[in-house]
Amino acid sequence: IGNEINIKEMKDCSVITTTYNMGENTKGSIGIIGPTRMNYNQVVSVLNEMVKNIENVLKTVPDGKNT
């Protein structure tokens, strides 16, 4: 994040985001804020697993179209 925002505590932070599918044309976003020197490979792996879990849960939620 660096000097992009005016919050001193966020100066040495980075943001990693990804999207997940919620339906035919609907997407959601999820992200992690952490230190600039975090293990990016590990964070990306965690996000990918979270996306799989979110999408699996969303598949079980009724979409309301049949009510």
Tab-separated table of N, CA and C in Angstrom:
chain	number	residue	atom	x	y	z
A	1	ILE	N	0.844	-1.182	0.000
A	1	ILE	CA	0.000	0.000	0.000
A	1	ILE	C	0.882	1.235	0.000
A	2	GLY	N	1.892	1.251	0.827
A	2	GLY	CA	2.879	2.326	0.811
A	2	GLY	C	2.295	3.703	1.025
A	3	ASN	N	2.756	4.634	0.217
A	3	ASN	CA	2.353	6.031	0.353
A	3	ASN	C	1.055	6.346	-0.389
A	4	GLU	N	0.388	5.327	-0.922
A	4	GLU	CA	-0.837	5.540	-1.685
A	4	GLU	C	-1.972	6.079	-0.824
A	5	ILE	N	-1.956	5.725	0.451
A	5	ILE	CA	-2.975	6.246	1.356
A	5	ILE	C	-2.280	6.974	2.494
A	6	ASN	N	-3.021	7.754	3.193
A	6	ASN	CA	-2.444	8.616	4.218
A	6	ASN	C	-2.596	8.029	5.616
A	7	ILE	N	-2.421	6.709	5.750
A	7	ILE	CA	-2.513	6.054	7.055
A	7	ILE	C	-1.133	5.478	7.380
A	8	LYS	N	-0.492	6.052	8.370
A	8	LYS	CA	0.883	5.679	8.709
A	8	LYS	C	1.031	4.187	8.988
A	9	GLU	N	0.060	3.571	9.676
A	9	GLU	CA	0.143	2.167	10.044
A	9	GLU	C	0.081	1.231	8.830
A	10	MET	N	-0.406	1.705	7.702
A	10	MET	CA	-0.548	0.875	6.502
A	10	MET	C	0.633	1.025	5.538
A	11	LYS	N	1.607	1.827	5.889
A	11	LYS	CA	2.729	2.134	4.996
A	11	LYS	C	3.459	0.880	4.527
A	12	ASP	N	3.650	-0.081	5.408
A	12	ASP	CA	4.410	-1.286	5.079
A	12	ASP	C	3.507	-2.496	4.846
A	13	CYS	N	2.313	-2.268	4.290
A	13	CYS	CA	1.360	-3.348	4.040
A	13	CYS	C	1.114	-3.545	2.551
A	14	SER	N	0.685	-4.744	2.215
A	14	SER	CA	0.288	-5.083	0.851
A	14	SER	C	-1.092	-5.715	0.890
A	15	VAL	N	-1.769	-5.693	-0.260
A	15	VAL	CA	-3.092	-6.295	-0.383
A	15	VAL	C	-3.051	-7.310	-1.514
A	16	ILE	N	-3.560	-8.509	-1.234
A	16	ILE	CA	-3.686	-9.540	-2.261
A	16	ILE	C	-5.164	-9.884	-2.341
A	17	THR	N	-5.731	-9.818	-3.553
A	17	THR	CA	-7.157	-10.097	-3.719
A	17	THR	C	-7.379	-11.128	-4.818
A	18	THR	N	-8.554	-11.717	-4.785
A	18	THR	CA	-8.990	-12.615	-5.837
A	18	THR	C	-10.510	-12.567	-5.890
A	19	THR	N	-11.090	-13.161	-6.910
A	19	THR	CA	-12.543	-13.184	-7.038
A	19	THR	C	-13.048	-14.619	-6.944
A	20	TYR	N	-14.332	-14.751	-6.652
A	20	TYR	CA	-14.972	-16.062	-6.635
A	20	TYR	C	-16.331	-15.933	-7.307
A	21	ASN	N	-16.824	-17.048	-7.808
A	21	ASN	CA	-18.113	-17.067	-8.496
A	21	ASN	C	-19.233	-17.321	-7.507
A	22	MET	N	-20.291	-16.515	-7.629
A	22	MET	CA	-21.464	-16.658	-6.774
A	22	MET	C	-22.669	-17.125	-7.572
A	23	GLY	N	-22.532	-17.241	-8.837
A	23	GLY	CA	-23.634	-17.622	-9.697
A	23	GLY	C	-23.235	-17.414	-11.136
A	24	GLU	N	-24.206	-17.417	-12.012
A	24	GLU	CA	-23.915	-17.331	-13.433
A	24	GLU	C	-23.075	-16.107	-13.797
A	25	ASN	N	-23.533	-14.931	-13.420
A	25	ASN	CA	-22.819	-13.704	-13.784
A	25	ASN	C	-22.434	-12.872	-12.580
A	26	THR	N	-22.414	-13.494	-11.417
A	26	THR	CA	-22.138	-12.761	-10.193
A	26	THR	C	-20.816	-13.212	-9.607
A	27	LYS	N	-20.011	-12.248	-9.224
A	27	LYS	CA	-18.720	-12.549	-8.619
A	27	LYS	C	-18.591	-11.812	-7.297
A	28	GLY	N	-17.787	-12.368	-6.420
A	28	GLY	CA	-17.455	-11.724	-5.160
A	28	GLY	C	-15.948	-11.538	-5.105
A	29	SER	N	-15.496	-10.773	-4.160
A	29	SER	CA	-14.061	-10.547	-3.980
A	29	SER	C	-13.665	-10.841	-2.543
A	30	ILE	N	-12.446	-11.307	-2.389
A	30	ILE	CA	-11.899	-11.564	-1.069
A	30	ILE	C	-10.426	-11.163	-1.110
A	31	GLY	N	-9.929	-10.680	0.016
A	31	GLY	CA	-8.540	-10.247	0.032
A	31	GLY	C	-7.912	-10.377	1.402
A	32	ILE	N	-6.620	-10.275	1.404
A	32	ILE	CA	-5.841	-10.322	2.640
A	32	ILE	C	-4.911	-9.116	2.660
A	33	ILE	N	-4.892	-8.420	3.785
A	33	ILE	CA	-3.950	-7.326	4.008
A	33	ILE	C	-2.880	-7.857	4.943
A	34	GLY	N	-1.625	-7.683	4.571
A	34	GLY	CA	-0.534	-8.168	5.403
A	34	GLY	C	0.723	-7.352	5.193
A	35	PRO	N	1.772	-7.729	5.871
A	35	PRO	CA	3.029	-6.986	5.737
A	35	PRO	C	3.606	-7.140	4.331
A	36	THR	N	4.306	-6.127	3.878
A	36	THR	CA	4.905	-6.148	2.539
A	36	THR	C	5.794	-7.366	2.353
A	37	ARG	N	6.441	-7.816	3.390
A	37	ARG	CA	7.366	-8.946	3.284
A	37	ARG	C	6.717	-10.288	3.645
A	38	MET	N	5.392	-10.398	3.475
A	38	MET	CA	4.732	-11.675	3.770
A	38	MET	C	5.092	-12.715	2.712
A	39	ASN	N	4.823	-13.965	3.004
A	39	ASN	CA	5.078	-15.063	2.076
A	39	ASN	C	3.938	-15.086	1.051
A	40	TYR	N	4.164	-14.452	-0.104
A	40	TYR	CA	3.105	-14.288	-1.095
A	40	TYR	C	2.602	-15.631	-1.623
A	41	ASN	N	3.474	-16.581	-1.849
A	41	ASN	CA	3.034	-17.894	-2.334
A	41	ASN	C	2.076	-18.547	-1.340
A	42	GLN	N	2.383	-18.453	-0.070
A	42	GLN	CA	1.524	-19.039	0.954
A	42	GLN	C	0.179	-18.312	1.019
A	43	VAL	N	0.196	-16.996	0.928
A	43	VAL	CA	-1.043	-16.225	0.989
A	43	VAL	C	-1.929	-16.533	-0.213
A	44	VAL	N	-1.336	-16.634	-1.396
A	44	VAL	CA	-2.107	-16.972	-2.594
A	44	VAL	C	-2.708	-18.365	-2.450
A	45	SER	N	-1.961	-19.307	-1.904
A	45	SER	CA	-2.485	-20.656	-1.680
A	45	SER	C	-3.667	-20.633	-0.715
A	46	VAL	N	-3.556	-19.864	0.356
A	46	VAL	CA	-4.642	-19.744	1.326
A	46	VAL	C	-5.877	-19.134	0.657
A	47	LEU	N	-5.680	-18.071	-0.123
A	47	LEU	CA	-6.808	-17.447	-0.816
A	47	LEU	C	-7.469	-18.422	-1.790
A	48	ASN	N	-6.678	-19.189	-2.522
A	48	ASN	CA	-7.240	-20.161	-3.458
A	48	ASN	C	-8.081	-21.210	-2.729
A	49	GLU	N	-7.623	-21.682	-1.585
A	49	GLU	CA	-8.398	-22.641	-0.800
A	49	GLU	C	-9.674	-22.003	-0.267
A	50	MET	N	-9.581	-20.759	0.163
A	50	MET	CA	-10.765	-20.054	0.650
A	50	MET	C	-11.793	-19.900	-0.464
A	51	VAL	N	-11.342	-19.590	-1.671
A	51	VAL	CA	-12.248	-19.446	-2.810
A	51	VAL	C	-12.957	-20.776	-3.087
A	52	LYS	N	-12.211	-21.875	-3.069
A	52	LYS	CA	-12.832	-23.194	-3.280
A	52	LYS	C	-13.913	-23.447	-2.242
A	53	ASN	N	-13.609	-23.165	-0.978
A	53	ASN	CA	-14.570	-23.389	0.099
A	53	ASN	C	-15.789	-22.480	-0.033
A	54	ILE	N	-15.575	-21.219	-0.339
A	54	ILE	CA	-16.689	-20.282	-0.511
A	54	ILE	C	-17.590	-20.739	-1.649
A	55	GLU	N	-16.991	-21.094	-2.791
A	55	GLU	CA	-17.789	-21.535	-3.938
A	55	GLU	C	-18.560	-22.813	-3.619
A	56	ASN	N	-17.957	-23.733	-2.871
A	56	ASN	CA	-18.659	-24.959	-2.482
A	56	ASN	C	-19.849	-24.659	-1.579
A	57	VAL	N	-19.673	-23.753	-0.645
A	57	VAL	CA	-20.774	-23.376	0.239
A	57	VAL	C	-21.872	-22.684	-0.558
A	58	LEU	N	-21.484	-21.784	-1.449
A	58	LEU	CA	-22.487	-21.052	-2.225
A	58	LEU	C	-23.298	-21.965	-3.132
A	59	LYS	N	-22.724	-23.073	-3.552
A	59	LYS	CA	-23.464	-24.032	-4.382
A	59	LYS	C	-24.622	-24.653	-3.618
A	60	THR	N	-24.528	-24.688	-2.287
A	60	THR	CA	-25.568	-25.308	-1.470
A	60	THR	C	-26.647	-24.326	-1.037
A	61	VAL	N	-26.434	-23.032	-1.290
A	61	VAL	CA	-27.386	-22.006	-0.874
A	61	VAL	C	-28.418	-21.816	-1.983
A	62	PRO	N	-29.715	-21.905	-1.643
A	62	PRO	CA	-30.741	-21.680	-2.666
A	62	PRO	C	-30.637	-20.260	-3.218
A	63	ASP	N	-30.824	-20.139	-4.519
A	63	ASP	CA	-30.694	-18.813	-5.143
A	63	ASP	C	-31.967	-17.982	-5.097
A	64	GLY	N	-33.056	-18.572	-4.644
A	64	GLY	CA	-34.299	-17.829	-4.515
A	64	GLY	C	-35.089	-17.720	-5.807
A	65	LYS	N	-34.585	-18.239	-6.906
A	65	LYS	CA	-35.271	-18.138	-8.190
A	65	LYS	C	-36.479	-19.064	-8.281
A	66	ASN	N	-36.509	-20.105	-7.473
A	66	ASN	CA	-37.600	-21.085	-7.542
A	66	ASN	C	-38.649	-20.874	-6.463
A	67	THR	N	-38.622	-19.735	-5.789
A	67	THR	CA	-39.595	-19.509	-4.716
A	67	THR	C	-40.653	-18.534	-5.122
